[in-house]
CSV table of C-alpha atoms and ligand atoms in Angstrom, one decimal:
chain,number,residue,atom,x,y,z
A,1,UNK,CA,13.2,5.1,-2.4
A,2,UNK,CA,11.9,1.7,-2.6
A,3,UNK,CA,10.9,0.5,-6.5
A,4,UNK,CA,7.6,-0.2,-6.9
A,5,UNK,CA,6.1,-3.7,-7.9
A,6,UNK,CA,4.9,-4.5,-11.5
A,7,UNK,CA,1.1,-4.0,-11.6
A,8,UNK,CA,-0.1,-7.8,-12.8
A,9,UNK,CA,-1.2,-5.9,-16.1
A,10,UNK,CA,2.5,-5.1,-16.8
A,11,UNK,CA,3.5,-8.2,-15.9
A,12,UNK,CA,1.6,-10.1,-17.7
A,13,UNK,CA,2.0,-8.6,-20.8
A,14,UNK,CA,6.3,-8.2,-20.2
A,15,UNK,CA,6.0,-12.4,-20.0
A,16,UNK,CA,3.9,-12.7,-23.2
A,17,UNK,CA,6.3,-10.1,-24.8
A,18,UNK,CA,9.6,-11.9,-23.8
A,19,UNK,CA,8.3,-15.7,-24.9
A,20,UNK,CA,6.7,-14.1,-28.4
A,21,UNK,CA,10.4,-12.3,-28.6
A,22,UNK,CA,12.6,-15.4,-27.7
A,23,UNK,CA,10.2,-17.9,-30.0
A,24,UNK,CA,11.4,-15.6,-33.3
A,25,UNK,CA,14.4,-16.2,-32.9
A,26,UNK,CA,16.4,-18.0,-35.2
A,27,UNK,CA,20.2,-18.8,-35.3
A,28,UNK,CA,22.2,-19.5,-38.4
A,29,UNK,CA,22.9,-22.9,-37.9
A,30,UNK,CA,22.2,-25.3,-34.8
A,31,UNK,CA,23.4,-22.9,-32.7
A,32,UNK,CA,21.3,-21.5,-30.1
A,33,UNK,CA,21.6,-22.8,-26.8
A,34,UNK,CA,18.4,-23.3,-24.1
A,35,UNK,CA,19.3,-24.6,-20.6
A,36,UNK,CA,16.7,-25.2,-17.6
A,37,UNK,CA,17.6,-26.0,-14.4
A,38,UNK,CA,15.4,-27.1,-11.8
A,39,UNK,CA,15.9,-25.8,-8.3
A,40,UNK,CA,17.7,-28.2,-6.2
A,41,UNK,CA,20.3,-29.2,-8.6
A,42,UNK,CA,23.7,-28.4,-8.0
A,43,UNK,CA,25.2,-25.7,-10.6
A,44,UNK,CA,28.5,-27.3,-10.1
A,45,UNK,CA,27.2,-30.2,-11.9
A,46,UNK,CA,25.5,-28.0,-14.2
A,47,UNK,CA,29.4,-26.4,-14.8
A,48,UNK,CA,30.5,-30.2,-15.3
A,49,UNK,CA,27.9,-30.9,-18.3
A,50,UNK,CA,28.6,-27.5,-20.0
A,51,UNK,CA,32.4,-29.2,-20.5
A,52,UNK,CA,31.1,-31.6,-21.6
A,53,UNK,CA,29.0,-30.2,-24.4
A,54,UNK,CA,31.9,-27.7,-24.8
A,55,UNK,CA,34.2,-30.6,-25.8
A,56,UNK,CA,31.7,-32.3,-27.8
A,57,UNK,CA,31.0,-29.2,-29.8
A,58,UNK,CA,34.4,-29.2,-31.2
A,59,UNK,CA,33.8,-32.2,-33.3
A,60,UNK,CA,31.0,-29.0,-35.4
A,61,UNK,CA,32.0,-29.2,-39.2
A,62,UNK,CA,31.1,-26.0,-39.6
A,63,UNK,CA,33.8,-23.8,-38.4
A,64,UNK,CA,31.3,-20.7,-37.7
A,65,UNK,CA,28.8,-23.2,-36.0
A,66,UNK,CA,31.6,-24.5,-33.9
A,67,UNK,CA,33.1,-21.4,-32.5
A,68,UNK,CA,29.5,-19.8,-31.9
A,69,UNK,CA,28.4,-22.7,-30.2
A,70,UNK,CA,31.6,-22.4,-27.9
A,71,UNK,CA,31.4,-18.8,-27.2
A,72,UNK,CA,27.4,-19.0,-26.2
A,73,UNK,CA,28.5,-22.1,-23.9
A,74,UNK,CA,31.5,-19.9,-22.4
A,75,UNK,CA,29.0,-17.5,-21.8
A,76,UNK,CA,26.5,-19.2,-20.3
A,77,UNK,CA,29.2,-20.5,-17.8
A,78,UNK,CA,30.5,-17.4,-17.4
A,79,UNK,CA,26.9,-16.0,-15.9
A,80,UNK,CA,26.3,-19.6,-13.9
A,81,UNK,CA,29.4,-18.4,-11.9
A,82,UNK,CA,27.3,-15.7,-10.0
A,83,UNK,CA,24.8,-18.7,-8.1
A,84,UNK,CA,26.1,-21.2,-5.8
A,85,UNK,CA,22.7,-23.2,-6.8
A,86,UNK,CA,19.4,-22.9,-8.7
A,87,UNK,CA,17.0,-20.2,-7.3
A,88,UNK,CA,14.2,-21.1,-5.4
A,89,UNK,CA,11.7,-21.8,-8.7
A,90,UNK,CA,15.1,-23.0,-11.4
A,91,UNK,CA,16.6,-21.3,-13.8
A,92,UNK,CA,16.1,-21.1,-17.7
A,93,UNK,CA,18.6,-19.9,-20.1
A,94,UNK,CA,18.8,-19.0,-23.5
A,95,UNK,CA,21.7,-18.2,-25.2
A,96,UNK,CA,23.5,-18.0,-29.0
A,97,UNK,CA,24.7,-16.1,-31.9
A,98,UNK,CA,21.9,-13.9,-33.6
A,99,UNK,CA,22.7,-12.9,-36.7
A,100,UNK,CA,22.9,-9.4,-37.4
A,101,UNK,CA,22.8,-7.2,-40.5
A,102,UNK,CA,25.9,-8.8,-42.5
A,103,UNK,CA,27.1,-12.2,-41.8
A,104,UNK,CA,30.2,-12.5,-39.1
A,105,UNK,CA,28.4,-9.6,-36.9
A,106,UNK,CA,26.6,-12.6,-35.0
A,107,UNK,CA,25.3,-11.2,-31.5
A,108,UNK,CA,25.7,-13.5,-28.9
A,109,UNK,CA,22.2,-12.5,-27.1
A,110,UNK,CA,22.2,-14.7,-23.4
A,111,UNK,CA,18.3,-14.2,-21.9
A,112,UNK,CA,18.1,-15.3,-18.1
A,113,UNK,CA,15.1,-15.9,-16.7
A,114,UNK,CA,14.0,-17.0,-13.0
A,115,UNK,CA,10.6,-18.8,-13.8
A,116,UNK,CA,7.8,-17.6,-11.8
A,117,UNK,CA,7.0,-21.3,-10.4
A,118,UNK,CA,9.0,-24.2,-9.6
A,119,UNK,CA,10.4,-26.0,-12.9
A,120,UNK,CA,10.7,-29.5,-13.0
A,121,UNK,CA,12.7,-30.2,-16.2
A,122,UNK,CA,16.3,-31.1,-16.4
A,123,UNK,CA,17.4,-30.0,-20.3
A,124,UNK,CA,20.0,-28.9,-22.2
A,125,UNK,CA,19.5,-28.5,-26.4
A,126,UNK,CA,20.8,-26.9,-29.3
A,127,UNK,CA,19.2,-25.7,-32.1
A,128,UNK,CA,18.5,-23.4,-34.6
A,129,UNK,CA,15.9,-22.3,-32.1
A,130,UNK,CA,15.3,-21.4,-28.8
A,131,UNK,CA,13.2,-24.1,-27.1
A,132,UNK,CA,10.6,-21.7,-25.1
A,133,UNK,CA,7.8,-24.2,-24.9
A,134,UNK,CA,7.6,-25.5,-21.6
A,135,UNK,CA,8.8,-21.8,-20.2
A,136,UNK,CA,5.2,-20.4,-22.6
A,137,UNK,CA,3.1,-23.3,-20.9
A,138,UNK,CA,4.1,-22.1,-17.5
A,139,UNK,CA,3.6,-17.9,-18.3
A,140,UNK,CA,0.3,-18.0,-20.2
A,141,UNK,CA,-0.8,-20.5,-17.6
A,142,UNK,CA,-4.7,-19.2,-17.1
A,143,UNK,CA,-4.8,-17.6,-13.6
A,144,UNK,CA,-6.4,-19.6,-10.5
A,145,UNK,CA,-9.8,-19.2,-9.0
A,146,UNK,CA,-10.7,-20.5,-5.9
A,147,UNK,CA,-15.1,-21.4,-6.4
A,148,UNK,CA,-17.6,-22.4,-3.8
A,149,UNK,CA,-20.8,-23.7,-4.8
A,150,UNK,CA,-23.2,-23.4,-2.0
A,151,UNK,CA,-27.2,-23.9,-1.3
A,152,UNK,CA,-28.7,-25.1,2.3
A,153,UNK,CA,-27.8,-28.4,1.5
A,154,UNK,CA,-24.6,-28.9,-0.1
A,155,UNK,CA,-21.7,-27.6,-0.9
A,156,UNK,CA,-18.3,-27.6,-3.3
A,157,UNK,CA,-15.5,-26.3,-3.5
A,158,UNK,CA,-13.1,-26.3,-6.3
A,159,UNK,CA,-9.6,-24.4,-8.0
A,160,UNK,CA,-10.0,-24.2,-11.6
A,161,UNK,CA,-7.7,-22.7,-14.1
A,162,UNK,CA,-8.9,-22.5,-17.9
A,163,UNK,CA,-10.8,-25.3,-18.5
A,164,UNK,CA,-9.1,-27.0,-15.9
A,165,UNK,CA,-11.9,-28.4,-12.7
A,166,UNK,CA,-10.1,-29.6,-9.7
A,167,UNK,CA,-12.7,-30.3,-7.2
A,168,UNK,CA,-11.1,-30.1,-3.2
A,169,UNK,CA,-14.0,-30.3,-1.4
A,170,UNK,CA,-17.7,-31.4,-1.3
A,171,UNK,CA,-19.8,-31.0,2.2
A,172,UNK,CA,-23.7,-31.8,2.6
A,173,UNK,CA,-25.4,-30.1,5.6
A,174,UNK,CA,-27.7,-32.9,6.6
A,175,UNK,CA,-30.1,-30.3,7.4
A,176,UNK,CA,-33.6,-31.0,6.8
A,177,UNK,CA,-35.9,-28.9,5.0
A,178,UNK,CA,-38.4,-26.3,5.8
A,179,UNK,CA,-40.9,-28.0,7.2
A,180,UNK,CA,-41.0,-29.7,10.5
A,181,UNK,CA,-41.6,-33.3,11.5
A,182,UNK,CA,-45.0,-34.4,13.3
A,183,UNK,CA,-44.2,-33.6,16.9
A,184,UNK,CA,-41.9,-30.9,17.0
A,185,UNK,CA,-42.8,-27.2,17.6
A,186,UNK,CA,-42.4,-25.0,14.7
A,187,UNK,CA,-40.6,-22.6,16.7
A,188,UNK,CA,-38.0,-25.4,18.1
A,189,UNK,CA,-37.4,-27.1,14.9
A,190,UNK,CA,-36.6,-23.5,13.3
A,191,UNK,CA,-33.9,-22.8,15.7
A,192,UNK,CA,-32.2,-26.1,15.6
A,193,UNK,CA,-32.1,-25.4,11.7
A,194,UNK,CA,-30.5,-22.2,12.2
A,195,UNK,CA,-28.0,-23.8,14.7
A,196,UNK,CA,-27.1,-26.3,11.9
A,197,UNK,CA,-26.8,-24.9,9.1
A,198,UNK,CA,-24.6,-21.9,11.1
A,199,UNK,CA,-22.4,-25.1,12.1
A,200,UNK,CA,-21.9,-26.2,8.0
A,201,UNK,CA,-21.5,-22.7,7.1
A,202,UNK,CA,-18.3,-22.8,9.8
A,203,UNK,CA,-17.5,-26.3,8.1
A,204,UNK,CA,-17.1,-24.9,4.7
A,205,UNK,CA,-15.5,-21.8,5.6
A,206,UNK,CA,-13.0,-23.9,7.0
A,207,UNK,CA,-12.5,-25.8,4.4
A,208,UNK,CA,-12.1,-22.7,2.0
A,209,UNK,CA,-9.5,-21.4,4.2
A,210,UNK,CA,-7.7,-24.1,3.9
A,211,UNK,CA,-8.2,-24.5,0.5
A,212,UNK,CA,-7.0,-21.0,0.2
A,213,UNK,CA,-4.4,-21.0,2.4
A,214,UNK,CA,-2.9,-23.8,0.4
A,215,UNK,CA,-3.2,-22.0,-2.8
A,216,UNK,CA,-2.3,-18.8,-2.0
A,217,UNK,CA,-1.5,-17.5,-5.3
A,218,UNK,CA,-5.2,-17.4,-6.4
A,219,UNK,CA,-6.5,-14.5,-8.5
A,220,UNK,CA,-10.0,-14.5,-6.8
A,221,UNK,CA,-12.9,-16.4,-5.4
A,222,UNK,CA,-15.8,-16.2,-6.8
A,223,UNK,CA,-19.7,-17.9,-5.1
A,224,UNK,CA,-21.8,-19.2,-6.8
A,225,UNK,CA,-25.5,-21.2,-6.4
A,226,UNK,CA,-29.3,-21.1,-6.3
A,227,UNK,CA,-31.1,-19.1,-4.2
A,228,UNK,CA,-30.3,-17.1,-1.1
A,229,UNK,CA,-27.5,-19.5,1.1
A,230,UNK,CA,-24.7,-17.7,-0.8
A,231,UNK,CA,-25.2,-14.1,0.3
A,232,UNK,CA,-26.1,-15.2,4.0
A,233,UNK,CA,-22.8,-17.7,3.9
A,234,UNK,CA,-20.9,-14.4,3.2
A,235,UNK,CA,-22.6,-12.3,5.5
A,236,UNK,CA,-21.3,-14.6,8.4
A,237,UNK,CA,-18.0,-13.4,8.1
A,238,UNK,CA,-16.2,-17.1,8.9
A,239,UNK,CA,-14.1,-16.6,5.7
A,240,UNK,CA,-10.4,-15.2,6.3
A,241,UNK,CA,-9.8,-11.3,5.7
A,242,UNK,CA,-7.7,-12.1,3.1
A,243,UNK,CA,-9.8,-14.4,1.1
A,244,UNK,CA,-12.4,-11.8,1.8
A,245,UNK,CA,-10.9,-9.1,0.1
A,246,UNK,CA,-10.6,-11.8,-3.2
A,247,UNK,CA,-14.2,-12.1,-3.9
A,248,UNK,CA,-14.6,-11.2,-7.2
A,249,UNK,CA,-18.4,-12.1,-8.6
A,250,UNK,CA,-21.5,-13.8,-7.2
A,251,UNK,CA,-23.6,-15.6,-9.3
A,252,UNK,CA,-26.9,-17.2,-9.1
A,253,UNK,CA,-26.7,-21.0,-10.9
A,254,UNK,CA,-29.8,-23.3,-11.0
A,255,UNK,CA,-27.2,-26.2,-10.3
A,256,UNK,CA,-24.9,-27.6,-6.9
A,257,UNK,CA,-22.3,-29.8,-7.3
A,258,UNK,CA,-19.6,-29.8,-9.8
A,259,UNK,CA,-22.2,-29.1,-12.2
A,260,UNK,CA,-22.8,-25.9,-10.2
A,261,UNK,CA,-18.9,-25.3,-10.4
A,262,UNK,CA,-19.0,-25.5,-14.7
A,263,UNK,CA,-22.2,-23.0,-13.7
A,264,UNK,CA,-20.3,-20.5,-11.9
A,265,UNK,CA,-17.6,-20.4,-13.7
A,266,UNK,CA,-19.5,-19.9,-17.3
A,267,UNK,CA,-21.3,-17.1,-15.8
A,268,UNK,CA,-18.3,-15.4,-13.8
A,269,UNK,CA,-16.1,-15.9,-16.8
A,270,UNK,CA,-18.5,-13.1,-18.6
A,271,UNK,CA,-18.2,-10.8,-15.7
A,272,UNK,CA,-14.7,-11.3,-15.1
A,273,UNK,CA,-14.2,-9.9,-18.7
A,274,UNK,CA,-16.0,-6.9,-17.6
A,275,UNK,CA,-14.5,-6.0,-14.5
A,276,UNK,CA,-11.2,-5.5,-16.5
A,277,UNK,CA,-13.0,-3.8,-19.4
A,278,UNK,CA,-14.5,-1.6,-16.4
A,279,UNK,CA,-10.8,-0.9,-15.1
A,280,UNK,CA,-9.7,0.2,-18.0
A,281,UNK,CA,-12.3,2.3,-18.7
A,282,UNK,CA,-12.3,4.0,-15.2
A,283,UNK,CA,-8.9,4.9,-15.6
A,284,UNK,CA,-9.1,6.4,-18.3
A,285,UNK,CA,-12.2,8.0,-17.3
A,286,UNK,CA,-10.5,9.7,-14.5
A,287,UNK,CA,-7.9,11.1,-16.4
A,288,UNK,CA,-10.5,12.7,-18.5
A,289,UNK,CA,-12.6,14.2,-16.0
A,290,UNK,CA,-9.3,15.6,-14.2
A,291,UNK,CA,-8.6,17.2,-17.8
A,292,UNK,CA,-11.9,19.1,-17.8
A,293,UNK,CA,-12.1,20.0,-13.6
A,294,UNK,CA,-8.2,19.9,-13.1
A,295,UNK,CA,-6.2,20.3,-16.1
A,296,UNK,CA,-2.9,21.1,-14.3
A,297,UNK,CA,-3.3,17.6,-12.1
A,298,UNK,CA,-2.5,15.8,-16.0
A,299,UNK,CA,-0.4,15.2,-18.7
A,300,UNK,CA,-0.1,13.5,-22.1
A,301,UNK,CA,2.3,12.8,-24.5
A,302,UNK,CA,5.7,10.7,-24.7
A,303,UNK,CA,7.7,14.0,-23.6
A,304,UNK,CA,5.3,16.0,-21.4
A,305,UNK,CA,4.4,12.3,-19.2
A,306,UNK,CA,8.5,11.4,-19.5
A,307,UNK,CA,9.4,14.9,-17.4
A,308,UNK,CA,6.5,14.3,-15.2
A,309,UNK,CA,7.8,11.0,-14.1
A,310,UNK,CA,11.2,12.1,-14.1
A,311,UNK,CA,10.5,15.4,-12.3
A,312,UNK,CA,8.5,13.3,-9.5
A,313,UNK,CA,5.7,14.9,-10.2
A,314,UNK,CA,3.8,12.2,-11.4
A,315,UNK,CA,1.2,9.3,-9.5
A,316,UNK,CA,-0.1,7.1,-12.1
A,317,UNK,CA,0.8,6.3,-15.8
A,318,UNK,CA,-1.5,4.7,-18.6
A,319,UNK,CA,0.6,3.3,-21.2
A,320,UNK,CA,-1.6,2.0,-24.3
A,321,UNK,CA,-0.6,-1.5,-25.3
A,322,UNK,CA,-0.6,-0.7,-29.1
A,323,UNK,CA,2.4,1.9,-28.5
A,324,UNK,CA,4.6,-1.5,-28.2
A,325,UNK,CA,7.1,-0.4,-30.2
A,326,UNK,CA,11.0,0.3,-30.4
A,327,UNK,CA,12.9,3.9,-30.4
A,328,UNK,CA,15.4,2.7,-33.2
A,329,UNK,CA,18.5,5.2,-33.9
A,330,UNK,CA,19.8,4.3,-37.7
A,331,UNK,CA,23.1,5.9,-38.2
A,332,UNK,CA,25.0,6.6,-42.0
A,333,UNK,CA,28.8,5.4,-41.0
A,334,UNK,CA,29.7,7.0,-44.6
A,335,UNK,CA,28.8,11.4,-43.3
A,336,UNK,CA,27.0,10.8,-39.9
A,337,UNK,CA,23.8,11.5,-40.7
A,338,UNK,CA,21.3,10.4,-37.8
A,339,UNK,CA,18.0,9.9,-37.6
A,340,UNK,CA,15.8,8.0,-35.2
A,341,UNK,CA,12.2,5.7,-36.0
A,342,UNK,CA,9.6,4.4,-34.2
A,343,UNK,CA,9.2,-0.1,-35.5
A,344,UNK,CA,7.1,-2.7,-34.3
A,345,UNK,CA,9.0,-5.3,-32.5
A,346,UNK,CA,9.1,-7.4,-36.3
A,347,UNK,CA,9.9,-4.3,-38.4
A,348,UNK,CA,13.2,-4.2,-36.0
A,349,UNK,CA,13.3,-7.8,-37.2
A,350,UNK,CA,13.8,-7.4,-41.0
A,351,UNK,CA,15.3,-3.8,-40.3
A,352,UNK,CA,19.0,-4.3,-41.0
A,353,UNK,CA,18.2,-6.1,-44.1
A,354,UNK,CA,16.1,-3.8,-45.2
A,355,UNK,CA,19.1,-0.6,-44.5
A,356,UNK,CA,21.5,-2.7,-46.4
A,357,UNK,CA,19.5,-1.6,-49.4
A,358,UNK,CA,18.4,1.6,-48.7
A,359,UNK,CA,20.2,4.8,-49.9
A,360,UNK,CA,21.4,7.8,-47.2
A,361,UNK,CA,19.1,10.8,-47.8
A,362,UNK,CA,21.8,12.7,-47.2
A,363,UNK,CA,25.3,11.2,-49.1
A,364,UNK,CA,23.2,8.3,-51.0
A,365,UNK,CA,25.2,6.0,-49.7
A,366,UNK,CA,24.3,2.4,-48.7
A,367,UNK,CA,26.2,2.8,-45.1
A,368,UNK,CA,22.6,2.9,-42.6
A,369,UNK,CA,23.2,1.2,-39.5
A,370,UNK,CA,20.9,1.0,-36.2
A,371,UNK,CA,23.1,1.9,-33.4
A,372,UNK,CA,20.7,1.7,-30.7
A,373,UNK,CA,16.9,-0.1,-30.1
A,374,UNK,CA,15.6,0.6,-27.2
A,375,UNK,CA,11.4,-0.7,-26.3
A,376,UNK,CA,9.3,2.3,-25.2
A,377,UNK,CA,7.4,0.4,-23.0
A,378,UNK,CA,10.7,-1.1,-21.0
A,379,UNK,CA,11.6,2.5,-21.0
A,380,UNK,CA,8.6,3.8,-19.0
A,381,UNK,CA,8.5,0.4,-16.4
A,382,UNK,CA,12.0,1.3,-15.8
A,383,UNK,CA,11.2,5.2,-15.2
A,384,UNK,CA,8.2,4.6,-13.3
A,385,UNK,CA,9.7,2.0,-11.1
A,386,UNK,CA,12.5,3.8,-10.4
A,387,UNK,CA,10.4,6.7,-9.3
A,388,UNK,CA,7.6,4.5,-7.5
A,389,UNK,CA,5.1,5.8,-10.0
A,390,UNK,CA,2.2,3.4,-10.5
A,391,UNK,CA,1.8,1.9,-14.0
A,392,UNK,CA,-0.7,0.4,-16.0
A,393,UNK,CA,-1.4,-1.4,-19.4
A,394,UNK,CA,-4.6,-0.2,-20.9
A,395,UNK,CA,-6.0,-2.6,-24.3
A,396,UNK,CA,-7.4,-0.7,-27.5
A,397,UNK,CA,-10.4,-3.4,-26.5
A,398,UNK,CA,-12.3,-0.4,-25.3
A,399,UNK,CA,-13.6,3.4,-26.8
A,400,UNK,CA,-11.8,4.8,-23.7
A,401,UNK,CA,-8.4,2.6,-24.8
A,402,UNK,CA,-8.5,3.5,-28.4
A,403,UNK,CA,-8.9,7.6,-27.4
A,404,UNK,CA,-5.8,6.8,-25.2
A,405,UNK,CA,-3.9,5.8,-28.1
A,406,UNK,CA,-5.3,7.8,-31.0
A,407,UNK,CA,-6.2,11.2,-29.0
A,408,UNK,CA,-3.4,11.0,-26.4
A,409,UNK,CA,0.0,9.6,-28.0
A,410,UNK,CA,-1.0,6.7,-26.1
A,411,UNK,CA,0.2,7.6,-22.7
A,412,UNK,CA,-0.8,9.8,-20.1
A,413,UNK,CA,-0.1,10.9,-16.5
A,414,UNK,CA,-1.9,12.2,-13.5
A,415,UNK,CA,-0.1,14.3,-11.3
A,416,UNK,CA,0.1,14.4,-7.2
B,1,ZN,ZN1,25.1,9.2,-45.4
């Protein structure tokens, strides 16, 4: 069975989970080790500069400093070994010691991450941190939009991202008005309008396509301008199927030109925020309306959706964002007692110290330990892509999002 792709909704939220993660981490001393490498450059070299820094490291005072700062290099060499050069977009990595709960039980963590585009940066550092920045810039990057501002006489096109306006293309029509020159039948001139503005409706779908077809990644397009040109451009059907299936939002503007572009996008941002708010809501919408027609086609709850997925039984999942937390196992090591907690990603932070204080219910001892984290969340992608079950992130932005989490355990399955 084939796995099944991250919806975007997971993905986006797994890459603004791993850079919060990796940004909270602190070493002991200047210890932690981040290394990109762009593609193109030769690991072997990389290999070379690692010895390098290995040799320099051993002039460390600090004894602990020195050997941790060894060991995460050795490690980071040791996984290098597996590529004969930088994947296609680079390669960051982040490794070093992470202190654990009493000092000398350093974890030597190593994060590897293949960046989703194409890194420029050459860098190697130590510090007491991990240095995520340019890695954050690239994830919470705000997604593309291709937008085409269009009336009968002009017409722009642009790919903006955030407040970022980069204008590709602008195209007038040259097409006179409606009214028709002393001299020419009203019927004629009509039809020579028609024929050209059909030819700059081809001239812009062209450039669109192109456009698009050069920027492939886009997350939609989305028309904009005054009046009716807009709808009857679309209707022509000159744009790509592709970009056809992208369209997101039409909007009416009083504005062409880039100052039509700042229009559109103003408006469409609104909608834009809707359409996932309606998502959401649908989804969880159907889920409910199965539970009153079809209450054997659904589950809910961690255990009930878990054998669903696992049994194969199950076709979509709807996790609740605001059940991001860690299964932690704490262990006595004085009688064996067990038990096992639910934490917020920064409770697990400050968990060990906290245990070093805390009594055993059972023997009274100070001996807690955790001897296992694992994320909920990372426990259900994995499930549900191994089982090519559809999942998706649902925000507590919405009525329908909070009943998810406070009236359903915060996830829920529909069944085949
Ligand atoms: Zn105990």
């Amino acid at each position: 069975m084939s796995e099944k792709p991250l919806t975007s909704s997971v993905r986006e939220y797994l890459s603004r989970r791993i850079i919060r993660e990796l940004s909270e981490k602190r070493g002991r001393g200047t210890e932690l080790i981040s290394l990109y490498i762009p593609p193109g450059r030769r690991i072997s070299e990389v290999m070379a500069n690692l010895r390098e820094e290995y040799g320099k490291a051993s002039n460390i005072k600090s004894r602990t400093t020195r050997k941790n700062v060894q060991d995460a290099i050795v490690k980071v060499q040791q996984r290098l070994k597996l590529y004969d050069e930088a994947p296609e977009n680079g390669l960051v990595i982040f490794c070093g010691a992470i202190p654990g709960e009493t000092p000398g039980s350093e974890n030597i963590e190593i994060h590897v991450i293949e960046p989703p585009e194409k890194i420029t940066l050459s860098y190697y550092g130590c510090d007491d941190k991990f240095y995520v920045e340019p890695l954050k810039e690239m994830l919470e990057k705000k997604d593309k939009y291709l937008i085409l501002s269009i009336d009968n006489s002009e017409a722009t096109i642009a790919v903006a991202s955030g407040r970022n306006i980069d204008i590709r293309e602008e195209l007038t029509s040259g097409v006179p008005g409606k009214t028709s020159k002393g001299g020419q039948s009203a019927r004629r001139f009509e039809r020579l309008r028609e024929m050209e503005l059909n030819d700059f409706y081809r001239r812009v779908a062209e450039d669109l396509n192109e456009v698009y077809l050069q920027n492939p990644d886009i997350k939609g397009l989305i028309v904009g301008g005054p009046g009716p040109t807009k709808e009857i451009f679309l209707d022509k059907d000159f744009i790509h199927y592709e970009l056809r299936k992208k369209i997101l939002v039409v909007v009416d503007t009083s504005y062409t030109g880039y100052q039509g572009i700042k229009e559109i996008l103003e408006k469409a941002s609104e909608k834009l925020q809707e359409l996932e708010i309606i998502k959401e809501r649908s989804l969880v919408n159907s889920f409910l309306k199965l539970l009153s027609t079809e209450p054997d086609k659904v589950v809910y709850g961690l255990k009930e959706v878990e054998n669903a997925i696992l049994s194969g039984r199950a076709r979509l999942i709807l996790f609740s964002e605001a059940l991001d937390v860690f299964i932690v196992k704490i262990k006595c090591d004085n009688c064996g007692y067990e038990t096992a907690e639910q934490h917020t990603f920064q409770e697990t932070e400050i968990l060990p110290a906290k245990l070093s204080s805390t009594p055993c219910p059972q023997c009274g001892s100070t001996s807690l330990r955790i001897v296992e984290k694992e994320s909920l969340l990372d426990k259900y992608i994995e499930m549900a892509s191994n089982k090519s079950v559809q999942l998706e992130l649902i925000s507590t932005a919405t009525e329908e999002g909070m009943m998810l989490y406070k009236g359903f355990g915060g996830v829920i399955g529909m069944l085949k």
